Coordinates of C-alpha atoms and ligand atoms in Angstrom, one line a residue:
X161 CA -39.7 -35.2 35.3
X162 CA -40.8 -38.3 33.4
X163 CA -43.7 -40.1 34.1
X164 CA -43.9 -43.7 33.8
X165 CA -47.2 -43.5 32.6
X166 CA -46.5 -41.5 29.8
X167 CA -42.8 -41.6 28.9
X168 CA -42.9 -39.0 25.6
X169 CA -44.1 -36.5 27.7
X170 CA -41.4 -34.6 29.8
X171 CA -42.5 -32.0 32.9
X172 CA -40.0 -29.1 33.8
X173 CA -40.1 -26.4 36.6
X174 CA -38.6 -23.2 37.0
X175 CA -38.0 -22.8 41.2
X176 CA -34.5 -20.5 41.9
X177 CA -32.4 -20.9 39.2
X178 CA -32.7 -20.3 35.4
X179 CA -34.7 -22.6 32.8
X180 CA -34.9 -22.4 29.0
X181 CA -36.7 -24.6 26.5
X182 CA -34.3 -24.8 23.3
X183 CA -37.0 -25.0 20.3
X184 CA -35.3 -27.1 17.8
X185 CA -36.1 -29.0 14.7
X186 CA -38.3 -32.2 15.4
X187 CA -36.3 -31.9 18.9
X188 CA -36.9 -29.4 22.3
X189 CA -33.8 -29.4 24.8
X190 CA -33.8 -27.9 28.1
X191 CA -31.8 -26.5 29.8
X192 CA -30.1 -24.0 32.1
X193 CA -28.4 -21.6 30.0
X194 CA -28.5 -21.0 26.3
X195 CA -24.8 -21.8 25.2
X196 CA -25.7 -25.5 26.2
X197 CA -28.5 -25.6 23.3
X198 CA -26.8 -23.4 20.9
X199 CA -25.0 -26.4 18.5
X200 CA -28.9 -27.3 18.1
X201 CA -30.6 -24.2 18.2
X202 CA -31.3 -20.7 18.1
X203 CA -34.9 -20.3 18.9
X204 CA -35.2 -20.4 22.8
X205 CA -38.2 -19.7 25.6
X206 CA -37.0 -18.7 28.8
X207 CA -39.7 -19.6 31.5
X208 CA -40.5 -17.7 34.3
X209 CA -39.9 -18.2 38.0
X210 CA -43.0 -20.7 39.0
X211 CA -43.3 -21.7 35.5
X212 CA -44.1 -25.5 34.9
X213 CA -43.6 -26.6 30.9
X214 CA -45.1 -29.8 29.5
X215 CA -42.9 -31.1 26.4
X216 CA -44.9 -34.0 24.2
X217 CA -43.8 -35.0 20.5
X218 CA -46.4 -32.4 19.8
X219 CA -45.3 -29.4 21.0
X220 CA -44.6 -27.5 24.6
X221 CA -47.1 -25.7 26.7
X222 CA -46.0 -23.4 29.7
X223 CA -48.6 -23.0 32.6
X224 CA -47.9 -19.9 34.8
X225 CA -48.1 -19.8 38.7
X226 CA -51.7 -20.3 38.8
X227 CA -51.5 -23.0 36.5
X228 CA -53.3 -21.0 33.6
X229 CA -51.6 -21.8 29.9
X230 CA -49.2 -19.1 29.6
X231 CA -47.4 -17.4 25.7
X232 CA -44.0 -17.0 26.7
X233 CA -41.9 -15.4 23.8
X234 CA -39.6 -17.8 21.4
X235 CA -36.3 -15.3 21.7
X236 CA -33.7 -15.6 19.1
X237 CA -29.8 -16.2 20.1
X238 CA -28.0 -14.1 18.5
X239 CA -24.6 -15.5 19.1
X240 CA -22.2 -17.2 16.9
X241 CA -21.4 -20.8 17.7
X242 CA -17.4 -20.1 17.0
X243 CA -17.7 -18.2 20.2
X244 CA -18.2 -21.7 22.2
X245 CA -14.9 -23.0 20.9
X246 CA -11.7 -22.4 22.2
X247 CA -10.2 -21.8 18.4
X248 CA -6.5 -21.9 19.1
X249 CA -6.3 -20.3 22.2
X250 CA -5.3 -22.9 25.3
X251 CA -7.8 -21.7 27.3
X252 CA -11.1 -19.6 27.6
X253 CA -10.2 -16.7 29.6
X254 CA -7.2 -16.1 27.4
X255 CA -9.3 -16.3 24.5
X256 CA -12.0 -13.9 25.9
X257 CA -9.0 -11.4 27.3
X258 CA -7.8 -11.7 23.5
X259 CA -11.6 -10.8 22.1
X260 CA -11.7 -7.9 24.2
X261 CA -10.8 -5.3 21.1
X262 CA -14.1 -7.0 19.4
X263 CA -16.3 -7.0 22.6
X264 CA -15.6 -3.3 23.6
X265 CA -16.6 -2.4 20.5
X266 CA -20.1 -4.5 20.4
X267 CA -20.3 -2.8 23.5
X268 CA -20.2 0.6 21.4
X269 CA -21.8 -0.7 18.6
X270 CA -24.9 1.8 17.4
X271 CA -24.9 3.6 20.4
X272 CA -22.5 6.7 19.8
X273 CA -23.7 9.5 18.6
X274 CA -21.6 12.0 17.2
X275 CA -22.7 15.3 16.8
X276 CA -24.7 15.4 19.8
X277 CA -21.7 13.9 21.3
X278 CA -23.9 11.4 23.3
X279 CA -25.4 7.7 23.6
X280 CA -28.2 6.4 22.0
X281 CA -29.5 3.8 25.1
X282 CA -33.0 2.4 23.4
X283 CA -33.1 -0.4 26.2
X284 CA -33.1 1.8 29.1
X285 CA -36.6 2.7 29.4
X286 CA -36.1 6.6 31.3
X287 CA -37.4 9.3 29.8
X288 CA -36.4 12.8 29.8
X289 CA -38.4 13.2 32.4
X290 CA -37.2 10.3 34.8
X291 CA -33.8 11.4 33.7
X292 CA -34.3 15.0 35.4
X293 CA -35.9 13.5 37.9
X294 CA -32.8 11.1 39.0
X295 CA -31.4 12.4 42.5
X296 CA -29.6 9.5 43.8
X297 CA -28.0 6.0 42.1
X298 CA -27.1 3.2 43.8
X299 CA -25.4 0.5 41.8
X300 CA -25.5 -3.4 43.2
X301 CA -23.3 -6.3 42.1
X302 CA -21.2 -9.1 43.3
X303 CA -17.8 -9.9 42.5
X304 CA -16.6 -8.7 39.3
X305 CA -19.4 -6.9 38.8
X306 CA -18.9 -4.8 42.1
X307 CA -15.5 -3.8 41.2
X308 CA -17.2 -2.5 37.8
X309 CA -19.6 -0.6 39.9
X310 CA -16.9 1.2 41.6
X311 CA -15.4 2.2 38.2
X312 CA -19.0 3.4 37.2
X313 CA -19.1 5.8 40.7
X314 CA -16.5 7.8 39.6
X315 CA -17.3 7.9 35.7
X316 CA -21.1 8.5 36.8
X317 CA -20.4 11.2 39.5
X318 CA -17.9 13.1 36.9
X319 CA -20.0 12.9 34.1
X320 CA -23.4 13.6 35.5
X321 CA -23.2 15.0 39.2
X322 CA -25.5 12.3 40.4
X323 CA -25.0 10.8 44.0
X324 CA -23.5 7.1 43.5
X325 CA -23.4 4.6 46.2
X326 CA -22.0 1.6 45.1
X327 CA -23.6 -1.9 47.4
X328 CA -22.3 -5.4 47.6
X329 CA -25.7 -6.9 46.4
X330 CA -25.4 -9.6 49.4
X331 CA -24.9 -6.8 52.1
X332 CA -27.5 -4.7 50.1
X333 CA -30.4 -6.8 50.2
X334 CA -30.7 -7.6 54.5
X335 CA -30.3 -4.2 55.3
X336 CA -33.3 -1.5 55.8
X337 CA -34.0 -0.1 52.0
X338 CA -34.2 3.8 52.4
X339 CA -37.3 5.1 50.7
X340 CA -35.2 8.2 49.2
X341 CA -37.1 9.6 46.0
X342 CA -35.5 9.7 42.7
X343 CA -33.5 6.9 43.4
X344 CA -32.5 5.0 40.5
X345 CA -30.9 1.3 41.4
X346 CA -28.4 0.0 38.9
X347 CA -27.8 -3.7 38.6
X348 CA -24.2 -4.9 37.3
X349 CA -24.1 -8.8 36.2
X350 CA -22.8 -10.5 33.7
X351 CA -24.6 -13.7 34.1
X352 CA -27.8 -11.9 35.1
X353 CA -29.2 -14.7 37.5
X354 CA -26.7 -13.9 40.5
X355 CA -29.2 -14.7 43.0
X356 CA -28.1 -12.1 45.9
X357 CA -28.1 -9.3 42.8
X358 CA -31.2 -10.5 41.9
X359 CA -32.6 -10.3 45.5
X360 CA -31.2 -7.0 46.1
X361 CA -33.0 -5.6 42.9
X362 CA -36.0 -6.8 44.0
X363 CA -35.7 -5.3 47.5
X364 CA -35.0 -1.9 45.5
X365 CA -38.1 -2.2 43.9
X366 CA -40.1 -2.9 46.8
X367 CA -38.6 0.9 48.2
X368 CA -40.1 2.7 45.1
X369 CA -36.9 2.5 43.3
X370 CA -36.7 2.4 39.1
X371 CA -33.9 -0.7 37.8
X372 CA -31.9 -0.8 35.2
X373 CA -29.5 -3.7 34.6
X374 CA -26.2 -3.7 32.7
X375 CA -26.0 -7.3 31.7
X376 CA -24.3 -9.2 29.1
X377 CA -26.9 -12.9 28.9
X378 CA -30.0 -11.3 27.3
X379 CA -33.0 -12.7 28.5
X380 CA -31.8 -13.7 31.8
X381 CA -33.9 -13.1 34.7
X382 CA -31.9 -9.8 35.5
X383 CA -32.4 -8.3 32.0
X384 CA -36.2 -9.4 32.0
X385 CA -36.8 -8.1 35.9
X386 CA -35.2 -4.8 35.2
X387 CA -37.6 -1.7 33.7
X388 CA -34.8 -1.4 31.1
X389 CA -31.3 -1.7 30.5
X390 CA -27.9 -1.8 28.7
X391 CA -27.1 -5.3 27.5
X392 CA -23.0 -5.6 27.0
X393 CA -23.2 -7.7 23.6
X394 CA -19.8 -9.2 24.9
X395 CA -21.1 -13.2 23.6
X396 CA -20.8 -15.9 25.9
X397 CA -17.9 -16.2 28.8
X398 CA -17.0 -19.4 29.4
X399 CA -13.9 -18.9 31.9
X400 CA -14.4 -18.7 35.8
X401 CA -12.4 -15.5 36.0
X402 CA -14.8 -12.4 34.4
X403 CA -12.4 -11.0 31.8
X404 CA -13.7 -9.6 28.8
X405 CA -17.7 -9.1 30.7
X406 CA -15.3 -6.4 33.0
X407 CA -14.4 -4.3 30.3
X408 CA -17.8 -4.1 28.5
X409 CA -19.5 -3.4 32.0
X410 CA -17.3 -0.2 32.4
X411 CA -17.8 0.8 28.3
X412 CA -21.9 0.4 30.1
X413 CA -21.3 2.5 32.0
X414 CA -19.5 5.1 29.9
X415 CA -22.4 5.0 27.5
X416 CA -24.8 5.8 31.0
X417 CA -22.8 8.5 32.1
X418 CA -23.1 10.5 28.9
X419 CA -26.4 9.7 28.0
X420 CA -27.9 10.8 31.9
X421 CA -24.8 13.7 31.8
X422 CA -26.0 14.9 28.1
X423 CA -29.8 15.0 29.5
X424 CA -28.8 16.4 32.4
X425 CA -26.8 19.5 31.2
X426 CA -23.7 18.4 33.0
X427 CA -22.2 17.6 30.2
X428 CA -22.0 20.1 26.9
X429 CA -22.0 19.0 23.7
X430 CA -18.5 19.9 23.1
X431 CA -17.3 17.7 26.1
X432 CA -19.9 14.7 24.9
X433 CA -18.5 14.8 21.4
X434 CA -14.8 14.7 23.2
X435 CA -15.8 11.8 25.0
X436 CA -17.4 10.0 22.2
X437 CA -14.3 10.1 20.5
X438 CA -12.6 8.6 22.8
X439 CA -15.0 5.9 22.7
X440 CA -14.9 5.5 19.4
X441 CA -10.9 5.1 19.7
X442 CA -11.0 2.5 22.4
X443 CA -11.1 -0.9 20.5
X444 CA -7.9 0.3 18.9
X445 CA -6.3 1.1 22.5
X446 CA -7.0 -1.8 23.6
X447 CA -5.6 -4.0 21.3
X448 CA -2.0 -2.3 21.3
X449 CA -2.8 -2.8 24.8
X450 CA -2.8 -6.7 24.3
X451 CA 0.5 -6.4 22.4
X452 CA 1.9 -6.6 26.0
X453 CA 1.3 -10.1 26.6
X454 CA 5.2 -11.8 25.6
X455 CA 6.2 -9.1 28.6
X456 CA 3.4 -9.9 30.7
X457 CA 4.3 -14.0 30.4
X458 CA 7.8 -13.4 31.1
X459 CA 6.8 -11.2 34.5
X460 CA 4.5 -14.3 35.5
X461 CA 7.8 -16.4 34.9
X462 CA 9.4 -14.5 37.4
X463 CA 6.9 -14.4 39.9
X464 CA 4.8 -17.2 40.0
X465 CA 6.1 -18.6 43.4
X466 CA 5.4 -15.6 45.0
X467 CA 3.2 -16.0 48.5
X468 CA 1.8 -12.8 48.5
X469 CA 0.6 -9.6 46.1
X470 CA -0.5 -6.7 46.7
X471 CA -2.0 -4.4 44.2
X472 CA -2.6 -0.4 44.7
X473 CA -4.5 2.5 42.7
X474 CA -6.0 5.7 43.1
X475 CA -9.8 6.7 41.5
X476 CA -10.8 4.9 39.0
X477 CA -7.6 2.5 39.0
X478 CA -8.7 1.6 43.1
X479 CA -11.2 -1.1 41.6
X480 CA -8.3 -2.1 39.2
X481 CA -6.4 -3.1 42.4
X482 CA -9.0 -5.0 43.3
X483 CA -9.9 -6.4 40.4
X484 CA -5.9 -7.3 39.6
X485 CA -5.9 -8.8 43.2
X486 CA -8.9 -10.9 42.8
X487 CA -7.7 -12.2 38.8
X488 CA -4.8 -13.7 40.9
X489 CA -6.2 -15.2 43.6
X490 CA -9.3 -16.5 41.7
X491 CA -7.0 -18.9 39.2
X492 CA -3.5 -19.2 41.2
X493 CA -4.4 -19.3 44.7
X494 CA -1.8 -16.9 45.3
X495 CA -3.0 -14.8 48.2
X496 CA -3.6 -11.2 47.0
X497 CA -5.3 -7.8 48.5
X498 CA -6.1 -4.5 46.3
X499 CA -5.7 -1.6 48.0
X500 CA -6.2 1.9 48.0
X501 CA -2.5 3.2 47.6
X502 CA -2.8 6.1 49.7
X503 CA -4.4 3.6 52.4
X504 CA -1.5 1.3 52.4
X505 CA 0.2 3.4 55.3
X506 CA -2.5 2.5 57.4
X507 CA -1.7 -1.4 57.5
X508 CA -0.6 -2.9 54.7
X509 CA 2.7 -1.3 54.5
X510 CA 3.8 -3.6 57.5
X511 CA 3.6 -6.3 55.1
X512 CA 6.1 -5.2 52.8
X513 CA 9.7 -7.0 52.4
X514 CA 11.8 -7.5 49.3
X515 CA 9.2 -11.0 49.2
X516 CA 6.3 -8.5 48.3
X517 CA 5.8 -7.7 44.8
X518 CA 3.6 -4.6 44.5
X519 CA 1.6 -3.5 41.3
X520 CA 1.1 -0.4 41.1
X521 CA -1.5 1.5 38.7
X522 CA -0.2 5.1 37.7
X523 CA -1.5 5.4 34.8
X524 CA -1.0 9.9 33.8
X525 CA -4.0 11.3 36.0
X526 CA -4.8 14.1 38.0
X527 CA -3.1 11.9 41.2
X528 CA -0.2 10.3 39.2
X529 CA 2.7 12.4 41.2
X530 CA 0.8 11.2 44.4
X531 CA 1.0 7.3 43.7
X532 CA 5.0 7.8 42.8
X533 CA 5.1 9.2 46.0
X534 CA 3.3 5.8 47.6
X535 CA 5.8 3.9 45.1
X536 CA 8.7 5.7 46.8
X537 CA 7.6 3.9 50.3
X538 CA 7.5 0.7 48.8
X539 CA 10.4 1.2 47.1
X540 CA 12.1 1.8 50.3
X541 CA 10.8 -1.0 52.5
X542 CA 12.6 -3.3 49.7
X543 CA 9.5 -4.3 47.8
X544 CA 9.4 -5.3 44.1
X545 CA 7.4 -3.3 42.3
X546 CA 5.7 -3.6 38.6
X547 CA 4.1 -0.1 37.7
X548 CA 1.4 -0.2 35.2
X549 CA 2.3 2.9 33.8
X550 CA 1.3 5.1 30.5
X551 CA 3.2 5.2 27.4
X552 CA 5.2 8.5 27.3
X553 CA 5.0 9.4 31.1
X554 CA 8.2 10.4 32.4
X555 CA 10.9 7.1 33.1
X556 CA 10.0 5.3 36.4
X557 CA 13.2 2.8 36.7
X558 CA 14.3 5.0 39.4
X559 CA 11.3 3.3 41.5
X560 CA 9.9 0.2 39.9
X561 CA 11.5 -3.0 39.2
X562 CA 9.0 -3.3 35.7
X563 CA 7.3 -1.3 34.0
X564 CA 4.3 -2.1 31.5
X565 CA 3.4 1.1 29.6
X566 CA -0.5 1.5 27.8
X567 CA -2.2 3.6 25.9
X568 CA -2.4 7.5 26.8
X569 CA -6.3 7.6 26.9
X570 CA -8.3 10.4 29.6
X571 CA -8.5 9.3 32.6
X572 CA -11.5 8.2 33.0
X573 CA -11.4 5.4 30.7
X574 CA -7.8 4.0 32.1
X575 CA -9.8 1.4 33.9
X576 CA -10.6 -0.5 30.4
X577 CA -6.8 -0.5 29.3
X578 CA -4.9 -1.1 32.8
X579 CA -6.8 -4.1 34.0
X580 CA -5.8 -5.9 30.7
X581 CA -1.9 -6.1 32.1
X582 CA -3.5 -7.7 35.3
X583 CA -5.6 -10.4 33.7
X584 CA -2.7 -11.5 32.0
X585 CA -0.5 -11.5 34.4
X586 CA -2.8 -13.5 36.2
X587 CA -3.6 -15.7 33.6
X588 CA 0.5 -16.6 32.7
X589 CA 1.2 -16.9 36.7
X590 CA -1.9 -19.2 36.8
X591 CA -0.8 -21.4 33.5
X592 CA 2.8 -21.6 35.2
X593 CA 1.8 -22.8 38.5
X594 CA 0.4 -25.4 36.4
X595 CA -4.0 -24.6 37.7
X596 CA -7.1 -25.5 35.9
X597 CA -7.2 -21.7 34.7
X598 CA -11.0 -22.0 33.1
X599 CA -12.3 -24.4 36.3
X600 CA -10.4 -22.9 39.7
X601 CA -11.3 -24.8 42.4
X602 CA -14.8 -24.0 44.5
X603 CA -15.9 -21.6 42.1
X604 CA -18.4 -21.3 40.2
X605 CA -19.4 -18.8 37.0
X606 CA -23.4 -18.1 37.8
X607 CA -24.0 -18.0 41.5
X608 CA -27.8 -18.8 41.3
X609 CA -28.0 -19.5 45.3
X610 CA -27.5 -17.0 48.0
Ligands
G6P27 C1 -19.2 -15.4 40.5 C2 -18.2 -15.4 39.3 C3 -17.5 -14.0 39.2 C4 -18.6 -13.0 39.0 C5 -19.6 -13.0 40.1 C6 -20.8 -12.1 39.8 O1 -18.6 -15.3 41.7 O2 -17.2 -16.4 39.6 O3 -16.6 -14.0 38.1 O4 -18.0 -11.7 39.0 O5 -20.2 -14.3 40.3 O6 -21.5 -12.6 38.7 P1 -22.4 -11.8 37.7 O7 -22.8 -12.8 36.7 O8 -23.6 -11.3 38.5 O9 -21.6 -10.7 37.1

């Protein structure tokens, strides 16, 4: 607000969604979120909900609630500019799929640790003793972020032996909040100002519950809620679509599950150091993954009219499905449903006709013979099927139409490599059907009302 009385002096109010105060020189900006102010500064103040800041020539001053002058901390952005420009990618979300070697690794950055063969997680805020104490996790997101936390129910119940219900923060947050001791909520966001996943943190809170958040804006109201956490360091993403925020929330929640498995005893030191190198070996993976893209374009070529998807895993490459399923829809409008691929007999399998193409993930895992045996039903009702396979498992041109081969890697981490086939295939159906890929239509990238 600007007064007419007193036009160099602007008023600002933080009620629902997100407010910053860019500090710059001889110059204050405000705004909503911090790339906006980043080409003039990187000294920002983030104001708190109920927060009212006066901006003169002079200087700012924050009042509080109660109207009471209030320090709020100048935090410094530590993100490069050349992260806000496209470069010479055509689009965003291609260009934050294509970072994804870097981002995993920022993700990693610092944390491994070798020869105890766990994570170092300084954010997260649990002791040993909250660590032992831990009997039940529930993990809240929306979106993106949900799929994520189904990924992280596996990789958390395997490497720790924790309880892990994973909550649709919307669904979460209206219904009765069990008082259940030892509870420890986990928040997924990338933006960290989702309102509903917000909301439902809160409401965990209320029931005695310790948060952590995995989220990649630092100081968003999430991270600063939260009693600790495990920011992603993936930089700013700019697309619609959540690409490269995916893979660094699943690396998250590696890094969780060995550092609570590695406190907890689940986990020996032989199996942590195992699993840190793997880790260590992931940025690697997942750029040979990328190296799929020219095959990846020319499958979108051939099935960008289609009407219909449907995608299909098993374990940790279920919420690949879904994740696949919702890439497509999100930016091509092409109607898709993930699936589990056992489930499909249940329903979907009516569906199928030689219109339906299928992806399949079968990637070499403990229940690899069991999805060729769900491939074989496809196969049979005449659908076209594209198997996201792993490089050196046995030929599969008996039963799929494609197949797009990554990395051998242990199971549990498949989820990082196979979604990348999926967000570009997405991505190259999208360009070809000619949609705003970065803008799709009624969607928006922060959700800051419920
Ligand atoms: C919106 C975005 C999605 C995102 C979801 C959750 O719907 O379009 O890409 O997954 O919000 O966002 P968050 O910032 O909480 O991860």
């Amino acid at each position: 607000m600007i007064s007419d009385a007193d036009p160099q002096k602007i008023v600002v109010a933080r009620r629902g969604s997100p407010l910053l105060i860019g500090v710059g020189v001889g110059e204050y900006l405000v705004a909503s979120d911090a790339s906006a102010v980043l080409a003039h500064t990187r000294s920002v103040v983030y104001l708190d909900e109920g927060d009212v800041a006066v901006l003169t020539p002079e200087g700012y001053r924050v009042l509080g609630r109660d109207a009471r002058p209030q320090d709020r901390l100048v935090d410094d952005l530590d993100w490069d500019l050349d992260t806000l420009a496209l470069g010479s990618h055509a689009h965003f979300m291609l260009k934050e799929i294509c970072e994804q070697p870097e981002t995993v690794g920022h993700t990693l950055r610092g944390r491994l640790v070798g020869v105890d063969g766990t994570a170092r997680l300084n954010g997260l805020n649990l002791s040993p003793g909250h660590c032992a104490r831990i009997r039940r996790i529930v993990i809240v997101g929306c979106g993106t972020s949900w799929h994520a936390g189904l990924v992280g129910r596996c990789i958390l119940e395997e490497l720790t032996g924790i309880p892990v219900e994973v909550e649709y923060a919307s669904e979460y947050r209206y219904r009765r909040q069990l008082r259940v001791p030892g509870t420890l909520t986990v928040a997924i966001s990338q933006s960290g100002e989702t309102a509903d996943t917000l909301e439902a943190i809160r409401a965990a809170r209320a029931a005695g519950s310790m948060v952590v958040g995995l989220v990649n804006v630092v100081g968003s109201t999430i991270a600063r809620e939260a009693d600790g956490g495990i920011y992603l360091h993936a930089g700013p993403e700019i697309g619609v679509a959540s690409t490269k925020a995916f893979t660094s929330q699943i690396v998250a929640l590696l890094l969780l599950g060995l550092h609570l498995g590695r406190r907890r005893e689940q986990l020996d030191v032989e199996d942590g150091q195992r699993l840190v190198a793997a880790l260590r070996s992931l940025p690697d993976l997942v750029a040979r993954t990328l190296q799929l893209e020219p095959q990846l374009r020319e499958l979108a070529r051939q099935y960008a009219d289609a009407r219909n998807a449907l995608y299909l895993g098993r374990g940790v490459n279920f919420p690949v499905a879904l994740e696949g399923a919702l890439k497509l829809k999100e930016i091509s409008y092409i109607h898709a449903e993930g699936y589990p691929a056992a489930e499909m007999k249940h329903g979907p399998i009516a569906l199928i006709d030689e219109h339906m193409p299928v992806v399949f993930l079968a990637p070499k895992d403990q229940v690899y013979a069991k999805t060729l045996s769900n491939m074989q039903e496809v196969k049979a009702r005449g659908g076209h099927i594209i198997a996201i396979t792993t490089e050196g498992n046995g030929d599969l041109r008996h039963l799929a139409d494609h197949e797009v081969r990554v990395p051998a890697c242990p199971p549990l981490l498949s989820a990082v490599l196979t979604v990348i086939p999926l967000q570009l295939l997405a991505y190259h159906i999208a360009v070809q059907r000619g949609c705003d890929v970065d803008r799709p239509r009624n969607l928006a990238k922060s959700v800051t009302v419920e």
